[in-house]
Amino acid sequence: MLEALLAILSVTTISSVLSASAPLIFASLGETLNERAGVINLSVEGSMMLGAMVGFAAAQSSDSVIVGFLASMVVGALMAAIVAFGSITLKRDQVAIGFVLTLMGIELSSFLGAPFVRQPGPRVGPLPIPGLVDIPVIGPLLFDHDIITYLSFLLIIGMWLWFYKTQPGLKLRGTGERPEAAFARGVNVIRLRYMYTLMGGALIGFSGAAFSLHVKLGWAHRHTEGFGWIALAIVIFGGWHPLRVAFGAYLFGLLRAAATTLQPVFPAVPVQVFPLLPFPLMILTLIIFNSSALDRVLSYLPLNLRRGLAGFLRSHPPAGLGRYFEQE
């Protein structure tokens, strides 16, 4: 058991978790961008799956992973555009629109992707950074990956800086929290919601291609099944904060790595059990973090530590999330 724990916490395992979690980082932060602007894009599951199929098909047909990623971003942006038009302009229910789009994306990916099932295709190649990769511990952890993993690191930092260190980021948060107040200060709420919904959708589409060209190479029916819903849960788990959302994505990746490592330790447990464990564990963690039990645990801690942990663990959605706004 101790050997399994050490294997889970090894540099090699954590490095693989950072790499394998990149698609979830893009999807979760894309949805964070949507919801920070006040729009619930529930089409994440369908957008990821359709993006994975289109990304692989475009990359295989053109023999270029760049074309594949661009195509998947267009797909994700188009799905998000439908959500934006239906909810912002037509003022229809955002949840219903997103759910229907999810079903459509899943079925379209299976129908259009049939010729590409289990076909060979290009993949994103490794890109270790010379010099930096030789640094003990830090080098293998952060500088021995491919361009997709590096981009996920940059996205986390860039989105945090954009949200909390720039004037446009302040306008974005105001649009999601208090759209009326933002409009009174001269912000074009409708335009910003459209813009950030499309940008977030493009990131979600990109995450689909990251699965088929970076993690789970190739295309098969239901290739990214379940990960879109996990991305939505991670956004809530992370409290709509880029750093905490990234932490949630890496935690889920670590749970998956732990499940794989623990299988040989408990050979009597059916092999189907451990791969499924991260999904209910992630949901259970989300429930615990938003229950009264957490308050009781925190009450035993010193006041300063209690406030800090409560601020980190507790999550509150943007006040204007899912609300219609009339811009006159």
XYZ file of C-alpha atoms in Angstrom:
328
model
C 0.000 0.000 0.000
C 2.846 2.375 0.889
C 4.545 1.595 -2.410
C 1.327 2.444 -4.262
C 1.058 5.759 -2.400
C 4.658 6.629 -3.250
C 3.991 5.737 -6.889
C 0.972 8.073 -6.950
C 3.053 10.945 -5.555
C 6.105 10.308 -7.726
C 7.432 12.941 -10.105
C 6.586 10.741 -13.080
C 2.954 10.295 -12.008
C 2.378 13.958 -11.180
C 3.977 14.981 -14.472
C 1.620 12.660 -16.350
C -1.334 14.089 -14.391
C -0.370 17.626 -15.441
C -0.258 16.510 -19.061
C -3.404 14.356 -19.045
C -5.408 17.077 -17.280
C -4.777 19.674 -20.007
C -8.072 18.982 -21.867
C -10.048 19.392 -18.643
C -8.192 22.646 -17.953
C -9.286 24.089 -21.306
C -12.881 22.880 -20.922
C -13.263 24.009 -17.307
C -11.707 27.421 -17.861
C -13.761 27.880 -21.040
C -16.931 27.263 -19.045
C -15.619 29.526 -16.268
C -15.293 32.299 -18.856
C -18.879 31.686 -20.010
C -20.338 31.694 -16.529
C -18.307 34.667 -15.329
C -20.035 36.576 -18.126
C -23.404 35.371 -16.843
C -24.137 32.632 -19.416
C -24.615 28.956 -18.513
C -23.257 26.893 -21.387
C -24.507 23.402 -20.621
C -23.397 22.095 -24.022
C -19.878 21.302 -22.751
C -20.250 17.518 -23.043
C -21.545 17.683 -26.619
C -19.105 20.417 -27.651
C -16.132 18.437 -26.352
C -17.219 15.270 -28.104
C -17.960 16.978 -31.406
C -14.730 18.983 -31.100
C -12.763 15.775 -30.512
C -14.241 14.179 -33.628
C -13.906 17.234 -35.892
C -10.413 17.981 -34.570
C -9.182 14.465 -35.307
C -10.936 14.282 -38.690
C -9.534 17.661 -39.785
C -6.048 16.799 -38.547
C -6.071 13.433 -40.307
C -7.432 14.860 -43.561
C -4.955 17.751 -43.640
C -2.103 15.956 -41.849
C -1.854 19.007 -39.592
C -2.710 19.120 -35.890
C -2.949 22.916 -36.137
C -5.820 22.598 -38.629
C -7.430 20.051 -36.315
C -7.330 22.368 -33.310
C -8.599 25.339 -35.320
C -11.497 23.269 -36.663
C -12.431 22.115 -33.154
C -12.361 25.704 -31.885
C -14.752 26.743 -34.673
C -17.111 23.907 -33.692
C -17.023 24.911 -30.025
C -17.599 28.581 -30.880
C -20.570 27.693 -33.134
C -22.183 25.611 -30.391
C -21.648 28.469 -27.942
C -23.070 30.942 -30.475
C -26.341 28.972 -30.506
C -26.443 29.106 -26.707
C -25.716 32.851 -26.778
C -28.301 33.652 -29.439
C -30.987 31.517 -27.852
C -30.438 32.792 -24.318
C -29.271 36.390 -24.788
C -31.237 37.487 -27.865
C -34.261 35.188 -27.801
C -34.274 34.974 -23.975
C -34.965 31.252 -23.919
C -33.897 28.965 -21.081
C -30.099 28.569 -21.119
C -30.100 25.181 -19.412
C -32.597 23.681 -21.858
C -30.727 25.013 -24.893
C -27.394 23.690 -23.632
C -28.808 20.286 -22.749
C -30.373 19.827 -26.186
C -27.111 20.918 -27.834
C -25.243 18.349 -25.756
C -27.470 15.562 -27.067
C -27.106 16.877 -30.612
C -23.316 17.117 -30.339
C -23.010 13.565 -29.036
C -25.166 12.085 -31.784
C -23.538 14.192 -34.521
C -20.076 13.102 -33.419
C -21.088 9.433 -33.703
C -22.791 9.916 -37.072
C -20.175 12.111 -38.769
C -17.233 10.393 -37.107
C -18.072 6.851 -38.224
C -15.502 6.832 -41.087
C -12.731 7.883 -38.670
C -13.290 5.326 -35.906
C -9.983 3.748 -34.841
C -8.133 5.235 -37.797
C -4.486 6.294 -37.404
C -3.774 10.005 -37.464
C -1.365 12.730 -36.369
C -0.693 13.627 -32.766
C 0.880 16.453 -30.821
C 4.584 15.674 -30.432
C 6.704 16.141 -27.284
C 8.468 19.459 -26.811
C 10.908 19.357 -23.868
C 12.456 22.765 -23.162
C 16.256 22.508 -23.449
C 18.122 23.438 -20.304
C 15.023 23.790 -18.122
C 14.080 20.122 -18.462
C 17.338 19.164 -16.700
C 16.454 21.011 -13.484
C 15.930 18.396 -10.731
C 12.260 17.679 -9.964
C 10.972 20.962 -11.445
C 12.312 20.149 -14.915
C 10.449 16.830 -15.399
C 7.339 18.276 -13.749
C 6.945 21.478 -15.755
C 9.275 21.477 -18.757
C 9.079 17.974 -20.238
C 5.693 18.162 -21.958
C 4.187 19.149 -25.298
C 2.797 22.470 -26.492
C -0.772 21.663 -25.334
C 0.321 21.192 -21.713
C 2.392 24.390 -21.808
C -0.598 26.261 -23.224
C -2.761 24.951 -20.360
C -0.253 26.393 -17.858
C -0.301 29.740 -19.662
C -4.102 29.741 -19.823
C -4.396 29.293 -16.054
C -2.028 32.175 -15.326
C -3.360 34.366 -18.134
C -6.995 33.956 -17.130
C -6.222 34.732 -13.489
C -4.358 37.893 -14.495
C -7.174 38.882 -16.889
C -9.901 38.385 -14.270
C -8.243 40.141 -11.343
C -5.497 42.425 -12.671
C -7.020 44.158 -15.710
C -9.792 46.663 -16.389
C -11.458 44.404 -19.026
C -11.446 41.586 -16.455
C -13.222 43.845 -13.979
C -15.858 44.612 -16.625
C -16.242 40.881 -17.302
C -16.849 40.104 -13.634
C -19.228 43.021 -13.364
C -21.177 41.702 -16.350
C -21.701 38.383 -14.591
C -22.279 39.764 -11.101
C -24.240 42.967 -11.577
C -25.116 43.515 -15.244
C -27.323 46.518 -14.446
C -24.527 48.271 -12.568
C -22.030 47.411 -15.315
C -24.374 48.845 -17.953
C -24.830 52.015 -15.900
C -21.040 52.457 -16.009
C -21.014 52.265 -19.801
C -20.360 48.543 -20.343
C -22.088 46.957 -23.349
C -23.330 43.903 -21.451
C -24.871 42.121 -24.434
C -21.760 42.470 -26.568
C -19.478 41.278 -23.772
C -21.682 38.276 -23.054
C -21.638 37.284 -26.707
C -17.870 37.757 -26.953
C -16.957 35.782 -23.846
C -19.479 33.027 -24.605
C -17.868 32.519 -28.028
C -14.361 32.610 -26.544
C -15.287 30.111 -23.850
C -16.951 27.877 -26.435
C -13.787 27.948 -28.569
C -11.757 26.792 -25.545
C -14.233 23.975 -24.916
C -13.958 22.877 -28.559
C -10.161 23.057 -28.251
C -10.356 20.719 -25.250
C -12.085 18.098 -27.410
C -9.238 18.114 -29.919
C -6.793 17.966 -27.005
C -8.342 14.613 -26.084
C -8.164 13.071 -29.554
C -4.779 14.536 -30.531
C -3.008 14.748 -27.181
C -4.373 12.310 -24.554
C -6.712 9.626 -25.971
C -5.257 9.481 -29.449
C -7.624 8.823 -32.343
C -11.395 8.794 -32.468
C -13.983 6.336 -31.171
C -17.687 6.663 -30.423
C -18.343 8.534 -27.165
C -14.629 9.347 -27.036
C -14.828 11.961 -24.252
C -17.954 10.644 -22.542
C -18.438 12.044 -19.040
C -15.627 14.597 -19.116
C -17.880 17.480 -20.137
C -20.057 16.938 -17.077
C -16.948 16.675 -14.914
C -15.739 20.006 -16.346
C -19.037 21.602 -15.298
C -18.659 20.144 -11.791
C -15.081 21.385 -11.580
C -16.208 24.947 -12.350
C -18.552 24.812 -9.335
C -15.918 23.041 -7.222
C -13.431 25.790 -8.124
C -15.802 28.612 -7.238
C -15.499 30.212 -10.687
C -11.899 31.155 -9.833
C -9.260 30.163 -12.447
C -6.685 28.901 -9.955
C -9.162 26.846 -7.946
C -10.771 25.500 -11.111
C -7.316 24.370 -12.276
C -6.750 22.758 -8.867
C -10.016 20.851 -9.285
C -8.988 19.599 -12.731
C -5.624 18.403 -11.422
C -7.285 16.789 -8.395
C -9.557 14.805 -10.702
C -6.515 13.790 -12.771
C -4.722 12.653 -9.615
C -7.756 10.593 -8.567
C -7.710 8.869 -11.954
C -3.971 8.159 -11.618
C -4.542 6.811 -8.106
C -7.288 4.513 -9.370
C -4.943 3.046 -11.978
C -2.142 2.588 -9.439
C -4.341 0.956 -6.791
C -5.752 -1.729 -9.085
C -2.760 -4.117 -8.658
C -2.846 -3.560 -4.873
C -6.435 -4.817 -4.658
C -6.634 -7.551 -7.318
C -9.893 -8.901 -5.869
C -11.722 -5.684 -6.775
C -13.274 -5.879 -10.287
C -11.226 -3.993 -12.857
C -14.239 -1.855 -13.798
C -14.461 -0.297 -10.327
C -11.257 1.769 -10.052
C -11.552 3.634 -13.386
C -15.061 4.744 -12.363
C -14.128 5.828 -8.818
C -12.866 9.379 -9.665
C -16.286 10.389 -11.006
C -18.374 9.727 -7.835
C -15.473 10.886 -5.628
C -15.385 14.234 -7.451
C -19.133 14.671 -7.038
C -18.921 13.631 -3.361
C -16.171 16.179 -2.752
C -18.309 18.864 -4.397
C -21.247 17.980 -2.114
C -19.087 17.993 1.036
C -17.520 21.347 0.199
C -20.998 22.877 -0.132
C -22.603 21.265 2.920
C -23.075 22.323 6.543
C -20.613 19.592 7.573
C -17.785 21.750 6.241
C -18.901 24.614 8.494
C -18.800 22.338 11.529
C -15.278 21.154 10.698
C -14.048 24.708 10.122
C -15.558 25.886 13.415
C -12.835 23.994 15.321
C -10.060 25.963 13.624
C -8.587 29.331 14.681
C -10.552 32.304 13.358
C -7.950 33.545 10.857
C -7.317 30.061 9.451
C -11.073 29.400 9.361
C -11.733 32.516 7.301
C -8.930 31.729 4.881
C -10.034 28.146 4.318
C -13.710 29.116 4.073
C -12.848 31.666 1.396
C -10.868 29.051 -0.525
C -13.312 26.152 -0.174
C -16.670 27.920 -0.317
C -18.028 28.852 -3.734
C -20.734 31.295 -4.738
C -21.899 31.605 -8.354
C -21.889 34.992 -10.092
C -25.038 36.811 -8.977
C -26.144 37.447 -12.567
C -25.552 33.887 -13.792
C -28.409 32.728 -16.011
C -30.329 35.998 -15.642
C -31.766 37.768 -18.651
C -30.745 41.377 -19.136
C -32.624 44.038 -21.058
C -30.160 46.547 -22.496
C -31.981 49.701 -23.511
